[in-house]
PDB file of C-alpha atoms in Angstrom:
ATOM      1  CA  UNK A   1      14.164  14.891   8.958  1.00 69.00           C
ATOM      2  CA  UNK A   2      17.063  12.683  10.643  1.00 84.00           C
ATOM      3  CA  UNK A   3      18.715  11.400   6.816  1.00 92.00           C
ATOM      4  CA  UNK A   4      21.741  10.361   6.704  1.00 95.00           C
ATOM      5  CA  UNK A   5      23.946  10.514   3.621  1.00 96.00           C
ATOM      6  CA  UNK A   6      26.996   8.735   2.632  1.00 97.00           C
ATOM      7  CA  UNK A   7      29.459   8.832  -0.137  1.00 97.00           C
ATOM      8  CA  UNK A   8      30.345   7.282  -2.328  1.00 97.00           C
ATOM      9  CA  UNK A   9      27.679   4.623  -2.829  1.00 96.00           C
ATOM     10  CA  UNK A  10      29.725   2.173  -4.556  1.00 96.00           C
ATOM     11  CA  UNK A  11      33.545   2.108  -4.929  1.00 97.00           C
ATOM     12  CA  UNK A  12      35.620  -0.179  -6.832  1.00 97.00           C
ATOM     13  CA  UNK A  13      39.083  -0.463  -5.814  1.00 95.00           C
ATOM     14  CA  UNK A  14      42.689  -2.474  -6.605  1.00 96.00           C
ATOM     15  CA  UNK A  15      43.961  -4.865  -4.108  1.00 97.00           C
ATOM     16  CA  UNK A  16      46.453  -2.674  -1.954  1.00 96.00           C
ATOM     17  CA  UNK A  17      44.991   0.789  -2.215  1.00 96.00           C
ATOM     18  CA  UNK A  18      43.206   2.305   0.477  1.00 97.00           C
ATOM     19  CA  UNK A  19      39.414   3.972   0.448  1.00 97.00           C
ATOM     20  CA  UNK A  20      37.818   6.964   1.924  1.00 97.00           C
ATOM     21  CA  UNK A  21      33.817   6.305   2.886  1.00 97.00           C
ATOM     22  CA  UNK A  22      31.945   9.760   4.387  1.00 97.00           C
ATOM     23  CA  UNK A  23      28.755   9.440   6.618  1.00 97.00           C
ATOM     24  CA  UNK A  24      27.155  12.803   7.284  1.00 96.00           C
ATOM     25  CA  UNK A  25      23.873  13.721   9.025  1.00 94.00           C
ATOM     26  CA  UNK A  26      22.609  16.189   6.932  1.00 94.00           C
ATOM     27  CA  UNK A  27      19.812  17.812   9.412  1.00 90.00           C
ATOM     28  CA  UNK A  28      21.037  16.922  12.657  1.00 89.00           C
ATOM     29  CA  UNK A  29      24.187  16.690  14.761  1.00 89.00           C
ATOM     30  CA  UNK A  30      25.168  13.856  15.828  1.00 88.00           C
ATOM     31  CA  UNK A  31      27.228  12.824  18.946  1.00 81.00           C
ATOM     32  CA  UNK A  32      27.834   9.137  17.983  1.00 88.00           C
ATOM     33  CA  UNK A  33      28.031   7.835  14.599  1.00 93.00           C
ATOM     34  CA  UNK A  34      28.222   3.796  13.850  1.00 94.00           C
ATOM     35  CA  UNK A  35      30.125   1.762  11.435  1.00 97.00           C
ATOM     36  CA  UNK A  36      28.373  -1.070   9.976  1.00 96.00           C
ATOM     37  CA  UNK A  37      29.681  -3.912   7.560  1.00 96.00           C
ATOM     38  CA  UNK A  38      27.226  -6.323   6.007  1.00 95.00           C
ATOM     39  CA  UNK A  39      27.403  -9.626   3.613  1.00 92.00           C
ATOM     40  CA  UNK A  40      24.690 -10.137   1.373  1.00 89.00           C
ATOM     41  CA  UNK A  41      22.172 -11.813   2.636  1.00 88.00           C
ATOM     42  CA  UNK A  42      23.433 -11.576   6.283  1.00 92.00           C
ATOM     43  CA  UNK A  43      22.627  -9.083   9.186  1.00 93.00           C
ATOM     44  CA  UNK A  44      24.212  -5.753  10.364  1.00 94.00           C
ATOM     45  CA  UNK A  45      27.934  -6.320  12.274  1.00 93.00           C
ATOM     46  CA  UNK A  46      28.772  -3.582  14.417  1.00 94.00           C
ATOM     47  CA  UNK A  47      32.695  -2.716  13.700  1.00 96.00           C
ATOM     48  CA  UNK A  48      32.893   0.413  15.736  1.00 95.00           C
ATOM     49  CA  UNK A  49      31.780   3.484  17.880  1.00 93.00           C
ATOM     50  CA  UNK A  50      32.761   7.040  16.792  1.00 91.00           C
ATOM     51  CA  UNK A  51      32.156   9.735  19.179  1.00 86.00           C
ATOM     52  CA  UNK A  52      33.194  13.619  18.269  1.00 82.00           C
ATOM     53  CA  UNK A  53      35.979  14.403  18.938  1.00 81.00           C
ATOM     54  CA  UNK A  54      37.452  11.003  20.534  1.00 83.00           C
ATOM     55  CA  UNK A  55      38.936   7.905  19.824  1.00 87.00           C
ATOM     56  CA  UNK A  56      36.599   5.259  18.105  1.00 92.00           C
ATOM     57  CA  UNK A  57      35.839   2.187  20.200  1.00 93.00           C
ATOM     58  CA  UNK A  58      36.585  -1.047  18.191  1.00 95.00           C
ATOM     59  CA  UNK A  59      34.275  -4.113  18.416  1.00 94.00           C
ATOM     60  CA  UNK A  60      36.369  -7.329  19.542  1.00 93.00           C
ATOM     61  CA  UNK A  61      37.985  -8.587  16.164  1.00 93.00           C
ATOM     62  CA  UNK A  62      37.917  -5.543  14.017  1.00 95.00           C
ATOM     63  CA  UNK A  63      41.744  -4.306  13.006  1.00 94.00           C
ATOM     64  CA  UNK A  64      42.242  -0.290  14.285  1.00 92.00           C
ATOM     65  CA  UNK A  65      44.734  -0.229  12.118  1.00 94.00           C
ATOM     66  CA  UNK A  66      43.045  -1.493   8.896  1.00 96.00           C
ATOM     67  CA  UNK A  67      39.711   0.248   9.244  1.00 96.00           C
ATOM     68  CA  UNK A  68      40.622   3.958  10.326  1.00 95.00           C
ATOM     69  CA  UNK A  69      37.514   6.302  12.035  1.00 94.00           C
ATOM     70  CA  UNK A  70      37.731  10.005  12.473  1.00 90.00           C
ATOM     71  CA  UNK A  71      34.848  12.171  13.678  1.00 89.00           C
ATOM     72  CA  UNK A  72      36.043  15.727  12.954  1.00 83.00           C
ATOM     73  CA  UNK A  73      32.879  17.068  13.606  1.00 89.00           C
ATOM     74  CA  UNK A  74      28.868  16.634  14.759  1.00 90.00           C
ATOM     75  CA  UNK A  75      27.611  16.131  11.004  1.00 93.00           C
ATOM     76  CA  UNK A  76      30.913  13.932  10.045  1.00 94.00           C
ATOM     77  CA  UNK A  77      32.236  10.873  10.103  1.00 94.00           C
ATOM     78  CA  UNK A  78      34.889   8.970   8.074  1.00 95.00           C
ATOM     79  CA  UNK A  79      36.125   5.150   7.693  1.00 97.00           C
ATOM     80  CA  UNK A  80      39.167   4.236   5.764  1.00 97.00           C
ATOM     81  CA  UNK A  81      39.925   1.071   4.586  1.00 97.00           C
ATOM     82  CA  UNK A  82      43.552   0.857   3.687  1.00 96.00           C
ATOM     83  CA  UNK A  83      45.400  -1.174   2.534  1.00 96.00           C
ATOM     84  CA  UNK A  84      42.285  -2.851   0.666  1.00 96.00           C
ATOM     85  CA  UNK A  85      42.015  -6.600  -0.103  1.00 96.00           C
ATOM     86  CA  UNK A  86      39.094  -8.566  -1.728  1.00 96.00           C
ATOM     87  CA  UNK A  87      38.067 -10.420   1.774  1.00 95.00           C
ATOM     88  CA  UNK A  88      37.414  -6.528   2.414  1.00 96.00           C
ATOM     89  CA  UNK A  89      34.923  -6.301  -0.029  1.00 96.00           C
ATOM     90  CA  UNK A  90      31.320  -5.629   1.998  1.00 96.00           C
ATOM     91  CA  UNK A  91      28.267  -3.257   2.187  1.00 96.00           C
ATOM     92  CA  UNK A  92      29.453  -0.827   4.840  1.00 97.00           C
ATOM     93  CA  UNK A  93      26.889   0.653   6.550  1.00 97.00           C
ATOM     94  CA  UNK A  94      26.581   4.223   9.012  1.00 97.00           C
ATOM     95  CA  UNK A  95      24.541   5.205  11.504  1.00 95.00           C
ATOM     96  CA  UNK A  96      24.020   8.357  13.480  1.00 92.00           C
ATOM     97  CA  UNK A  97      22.601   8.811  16.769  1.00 87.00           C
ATOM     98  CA  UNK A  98      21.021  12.600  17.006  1.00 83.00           C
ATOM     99  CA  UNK A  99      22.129  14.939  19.881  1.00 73.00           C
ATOM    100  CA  UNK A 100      19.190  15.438  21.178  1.00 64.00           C
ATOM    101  CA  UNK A 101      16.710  12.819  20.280  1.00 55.00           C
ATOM    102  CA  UNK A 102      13.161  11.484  21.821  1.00 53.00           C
ATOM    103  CA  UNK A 103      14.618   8.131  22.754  1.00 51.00           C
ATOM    104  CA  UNK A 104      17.948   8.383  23.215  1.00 57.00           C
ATOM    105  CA  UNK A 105      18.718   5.699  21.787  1.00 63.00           C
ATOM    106  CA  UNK A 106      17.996   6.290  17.957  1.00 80.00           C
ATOM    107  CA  UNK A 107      19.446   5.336  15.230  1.00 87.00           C
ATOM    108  CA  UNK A 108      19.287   6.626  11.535  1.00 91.00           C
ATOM    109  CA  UNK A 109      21.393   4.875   8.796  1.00 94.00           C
ATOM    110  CA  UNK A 110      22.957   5.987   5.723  1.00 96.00           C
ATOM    111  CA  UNK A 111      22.469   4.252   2.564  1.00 96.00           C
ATOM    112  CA  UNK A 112      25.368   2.105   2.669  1.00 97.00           C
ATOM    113  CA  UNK A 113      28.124   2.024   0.278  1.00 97.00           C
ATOM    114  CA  UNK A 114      29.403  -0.946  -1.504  1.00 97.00           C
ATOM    115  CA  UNK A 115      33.050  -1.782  -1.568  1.00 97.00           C
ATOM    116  CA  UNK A 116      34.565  -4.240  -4.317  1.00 97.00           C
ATOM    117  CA  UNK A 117      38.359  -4.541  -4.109  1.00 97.00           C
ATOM    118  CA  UNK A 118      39.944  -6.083  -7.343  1.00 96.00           C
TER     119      UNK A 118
ATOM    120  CA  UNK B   1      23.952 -13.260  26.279  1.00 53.00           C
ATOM    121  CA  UNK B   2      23.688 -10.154  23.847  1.00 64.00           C
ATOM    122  CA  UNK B   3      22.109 -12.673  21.036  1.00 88.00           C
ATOM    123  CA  UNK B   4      18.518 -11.490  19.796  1.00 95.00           C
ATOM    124  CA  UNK B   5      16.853 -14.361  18.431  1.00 96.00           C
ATOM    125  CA  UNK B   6      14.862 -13.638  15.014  1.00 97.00           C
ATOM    126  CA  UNK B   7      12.302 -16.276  13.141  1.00 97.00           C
ATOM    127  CA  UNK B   8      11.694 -16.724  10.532  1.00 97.00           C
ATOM    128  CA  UNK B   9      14.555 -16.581   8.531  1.00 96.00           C
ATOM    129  CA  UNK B  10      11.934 -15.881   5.540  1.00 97.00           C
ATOM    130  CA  UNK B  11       8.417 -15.383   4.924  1.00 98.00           C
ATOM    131  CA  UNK B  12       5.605 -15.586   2.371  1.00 98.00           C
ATOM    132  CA  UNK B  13       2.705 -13.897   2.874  1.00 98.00           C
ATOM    133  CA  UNK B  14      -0.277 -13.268   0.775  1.00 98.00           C
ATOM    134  CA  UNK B  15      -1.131  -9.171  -0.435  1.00 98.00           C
ATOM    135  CA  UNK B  16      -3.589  -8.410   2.169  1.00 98.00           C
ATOM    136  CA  UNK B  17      -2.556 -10.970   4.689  1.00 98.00           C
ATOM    137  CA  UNK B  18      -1.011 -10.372   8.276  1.00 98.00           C
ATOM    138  CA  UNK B  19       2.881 -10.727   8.231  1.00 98.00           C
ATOM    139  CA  UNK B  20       4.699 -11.654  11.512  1.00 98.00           C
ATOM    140  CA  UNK B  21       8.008 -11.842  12.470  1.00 98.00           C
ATOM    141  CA  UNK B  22       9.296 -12.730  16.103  1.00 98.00           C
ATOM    142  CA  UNK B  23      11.812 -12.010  18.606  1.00 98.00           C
ATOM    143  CA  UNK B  24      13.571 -13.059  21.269  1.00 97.00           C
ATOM    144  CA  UNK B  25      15.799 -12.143  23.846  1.00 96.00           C
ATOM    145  CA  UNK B  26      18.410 -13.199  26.808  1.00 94.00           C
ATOM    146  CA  UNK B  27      19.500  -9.921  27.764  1.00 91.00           C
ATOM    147  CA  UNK B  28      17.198  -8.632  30.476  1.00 91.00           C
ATOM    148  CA  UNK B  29      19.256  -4.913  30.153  1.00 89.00           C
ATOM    149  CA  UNK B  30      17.764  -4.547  26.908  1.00 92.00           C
ATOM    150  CA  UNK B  31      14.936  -1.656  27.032  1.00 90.00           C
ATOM    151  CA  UNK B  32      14.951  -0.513  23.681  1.00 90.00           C
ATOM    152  CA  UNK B  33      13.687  -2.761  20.619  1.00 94.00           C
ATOM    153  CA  UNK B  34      13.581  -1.304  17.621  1.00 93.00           C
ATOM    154  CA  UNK B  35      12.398  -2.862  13.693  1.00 96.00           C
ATOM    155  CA  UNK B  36      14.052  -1.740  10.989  1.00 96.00           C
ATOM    156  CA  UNK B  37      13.246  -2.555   6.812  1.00 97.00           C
ATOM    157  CA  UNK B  38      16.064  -3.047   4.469  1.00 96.00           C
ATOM    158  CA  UNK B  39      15.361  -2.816   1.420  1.00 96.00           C
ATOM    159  CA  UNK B  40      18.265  -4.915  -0.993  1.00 93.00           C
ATOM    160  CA  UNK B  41      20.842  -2.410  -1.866  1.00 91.00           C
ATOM    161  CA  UNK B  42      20.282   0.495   1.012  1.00 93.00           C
ATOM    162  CA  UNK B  43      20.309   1.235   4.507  1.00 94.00           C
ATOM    163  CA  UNK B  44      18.166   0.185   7.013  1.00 95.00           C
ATOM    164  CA  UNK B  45      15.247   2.655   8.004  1.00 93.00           C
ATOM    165  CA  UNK B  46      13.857   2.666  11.459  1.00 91.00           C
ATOM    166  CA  UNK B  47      10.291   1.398  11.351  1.00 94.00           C
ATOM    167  CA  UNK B  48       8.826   1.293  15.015  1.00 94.00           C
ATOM    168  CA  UNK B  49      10.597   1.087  18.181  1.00 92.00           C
ATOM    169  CA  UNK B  50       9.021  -0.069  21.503  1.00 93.00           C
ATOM    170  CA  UNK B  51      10.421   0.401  25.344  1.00 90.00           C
ATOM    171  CA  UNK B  52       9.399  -2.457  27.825  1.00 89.00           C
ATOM    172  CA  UNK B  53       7.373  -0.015  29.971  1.00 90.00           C
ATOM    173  CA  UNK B  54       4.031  -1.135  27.269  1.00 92.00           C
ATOM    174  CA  UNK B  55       2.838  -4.130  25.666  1.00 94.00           C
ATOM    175  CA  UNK B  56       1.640  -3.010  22.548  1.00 96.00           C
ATOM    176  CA  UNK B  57       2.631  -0.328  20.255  1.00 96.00           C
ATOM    177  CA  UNK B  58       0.933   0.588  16.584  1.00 96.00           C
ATOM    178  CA  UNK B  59       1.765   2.968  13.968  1.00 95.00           C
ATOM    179  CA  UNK B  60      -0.214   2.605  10.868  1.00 96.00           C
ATOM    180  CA  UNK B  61      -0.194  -0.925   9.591  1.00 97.00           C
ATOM    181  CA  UNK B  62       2.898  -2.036  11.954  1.00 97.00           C
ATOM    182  CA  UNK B  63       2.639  -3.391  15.396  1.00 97.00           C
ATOM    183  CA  UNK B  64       5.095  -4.290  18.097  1.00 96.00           C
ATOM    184  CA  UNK B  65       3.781  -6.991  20.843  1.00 96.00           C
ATOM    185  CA  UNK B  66       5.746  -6.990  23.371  1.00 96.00           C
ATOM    186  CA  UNK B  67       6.303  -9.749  26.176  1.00 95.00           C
ATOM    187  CA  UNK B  68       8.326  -8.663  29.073  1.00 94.00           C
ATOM    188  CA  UNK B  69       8.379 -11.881  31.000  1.00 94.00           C
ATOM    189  CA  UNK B  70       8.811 -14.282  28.289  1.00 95.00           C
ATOM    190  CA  UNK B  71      11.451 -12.015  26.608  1.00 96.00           C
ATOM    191  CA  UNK B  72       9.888 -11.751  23.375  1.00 97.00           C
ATOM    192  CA  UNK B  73       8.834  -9.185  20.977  1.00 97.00           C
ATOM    193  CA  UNK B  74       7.211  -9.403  17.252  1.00 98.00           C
ATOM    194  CA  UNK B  75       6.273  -7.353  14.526  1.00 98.00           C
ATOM    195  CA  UNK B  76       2.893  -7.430  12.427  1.00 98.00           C
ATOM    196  CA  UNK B  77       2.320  -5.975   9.432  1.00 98.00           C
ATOM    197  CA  UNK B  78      -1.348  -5.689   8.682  1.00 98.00           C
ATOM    198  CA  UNK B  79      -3.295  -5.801   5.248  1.00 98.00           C
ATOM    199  CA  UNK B  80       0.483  -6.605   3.488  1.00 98.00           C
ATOM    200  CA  UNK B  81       1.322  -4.908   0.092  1.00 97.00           C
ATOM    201  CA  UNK B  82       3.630  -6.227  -2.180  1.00 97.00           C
ATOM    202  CA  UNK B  83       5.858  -2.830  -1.366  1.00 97.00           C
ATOM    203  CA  UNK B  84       6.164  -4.379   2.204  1.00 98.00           C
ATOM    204  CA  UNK B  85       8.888  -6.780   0.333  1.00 98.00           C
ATOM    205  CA  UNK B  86      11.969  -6.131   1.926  1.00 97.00           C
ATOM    206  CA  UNK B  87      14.515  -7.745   4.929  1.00 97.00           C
ATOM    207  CA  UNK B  88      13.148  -7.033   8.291  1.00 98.00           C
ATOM    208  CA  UNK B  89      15.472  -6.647  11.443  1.00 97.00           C
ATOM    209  CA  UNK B  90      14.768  -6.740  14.911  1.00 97.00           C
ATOM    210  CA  UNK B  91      17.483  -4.843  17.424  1.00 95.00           C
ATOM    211  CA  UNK B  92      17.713  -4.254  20.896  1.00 93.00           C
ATOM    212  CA  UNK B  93      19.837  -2.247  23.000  1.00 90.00           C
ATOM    213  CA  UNK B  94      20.458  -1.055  26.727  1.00 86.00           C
ATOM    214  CA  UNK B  95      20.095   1.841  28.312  1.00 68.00           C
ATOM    215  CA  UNK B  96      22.870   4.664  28.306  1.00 56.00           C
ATOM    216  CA  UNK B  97      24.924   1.889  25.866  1.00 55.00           C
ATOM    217  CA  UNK B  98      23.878   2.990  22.442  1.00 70.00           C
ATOM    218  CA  UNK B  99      25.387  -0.042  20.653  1.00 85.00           C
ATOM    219  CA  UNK B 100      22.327  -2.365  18.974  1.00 90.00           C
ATOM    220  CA  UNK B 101      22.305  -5.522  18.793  1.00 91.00           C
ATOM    221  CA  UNK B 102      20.505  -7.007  15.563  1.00 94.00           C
ATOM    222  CA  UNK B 103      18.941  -9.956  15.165  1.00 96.00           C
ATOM    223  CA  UNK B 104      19.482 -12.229  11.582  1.00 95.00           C
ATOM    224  CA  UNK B 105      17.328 -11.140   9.497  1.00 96.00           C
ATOM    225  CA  UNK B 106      13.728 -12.107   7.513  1.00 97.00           C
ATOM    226  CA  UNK B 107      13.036 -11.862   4.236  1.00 97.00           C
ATOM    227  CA  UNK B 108       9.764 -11.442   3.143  1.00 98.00           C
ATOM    228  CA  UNK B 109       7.742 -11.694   0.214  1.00 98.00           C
ATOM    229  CA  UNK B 110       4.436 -10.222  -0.055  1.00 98.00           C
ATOM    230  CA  UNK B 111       2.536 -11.967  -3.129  1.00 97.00           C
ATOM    231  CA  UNK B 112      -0.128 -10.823  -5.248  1.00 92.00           C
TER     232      UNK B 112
END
């Protein structure tokens, strides 16, 4: 139980265009989903907060504007990247905190997908 | 404040030896520390997760100690297998504020 699943895995991209990344939890719902971005060999950076149905809360120094998050629903989440440039380039990373849950505070990540933009 | 404090960075331990990685903290909010493995190329996966209310908390060959007043909390891997190879984070969070707070990471190695 408790997977999450994300799509695509790996995207390559040219400087300029923007990209689509889908985090679903496939056997539970999920009230509050996470975005993650991580550089190799470096730990897990929060970038924001998705909640169903409501605006996405923004760590301090992540751009609203460049990194777009919609939670249409309680098994999906999505993160845009427009406008892509190669500093954007990362492993981005979900997470997805079940609706009802043993310790409420419980997080299950996706597999990440890798972003390279050309 | 919100730091969590991870050593050590990486780690080589023998196949069958004990493998421990430690934690610290500032934040006396936090009541939820969990460890997660990452193995190169995926996502995290929660390993064991331990609330402040115990000391000591085992599941299989993984063990949280936990030390409330001196703010730490570490991770031991018993009898290590060379699949135990992977990037080990602590985390720790506060009640009714979901957000987790990671520490930086260990890499370790598990050799025959």
């Amino acid at each position: 139980g408790a997977v999450v699943s994300q799509h695509p895995s790996w995207v390559i991209c040219k400087s300029g265009t923007s990209v689509k990344i889908e985090c679903r939890s496939l056997d539970f719902q999920a009230t509050t989903m996470f975005w993650y971005r991580q550089f190799p060999k470096q730990s897990l950076m929060l970038m924001a907060t998705s909640n169903e149905g409501s605006k996405a809360t923004y760590e301090q120094g992540v751009e609203k504007d460049k990194f777009l998050i919609n939670h249409a629903s309680l098994t999906l989440s999505t993160l845009t990247v427009t406008s892509a440039h190669p500093e954007d380039s990362s492993f981005y990373i979900c997470s997805a905190r079940p609706l009802t849950s043993g310790g409420q505070e419980t997080q299950y990540f996706g597999p990440g997908t890798r972003l390279l933009v050309l | 404040q919100q730091q969590v404090k991870q050593s050590p960075q990486s780690l080589i331990v023998q196949k069958g030896g004990i493998s421990i990685i430690n934690c610290a903290y500032e934040n006396t909010a936090f009541d939820y520390f969990p460890w997660y493995q990452q193995f190169p190329g995926k996502g995290p996966a929660l390993l064991i997760a331990i609330r402040p209310d115990v000391s000591e908390k085992k599941e299989g060959r993984f063990t949280i100690s936990f030390n409330k007043s001196a703010k730490q909390f570490s991770l031991h891997i018993m009898d290590s297998q060379p699949g135990d190879s992977a990037t080990y984070f602590c985390a720790a969070s506060m009640g009714g504020n979901e957000k987790l707070t990671f520490g930086t990471g260990t890499r370790l190695t598990i050799i025959p």
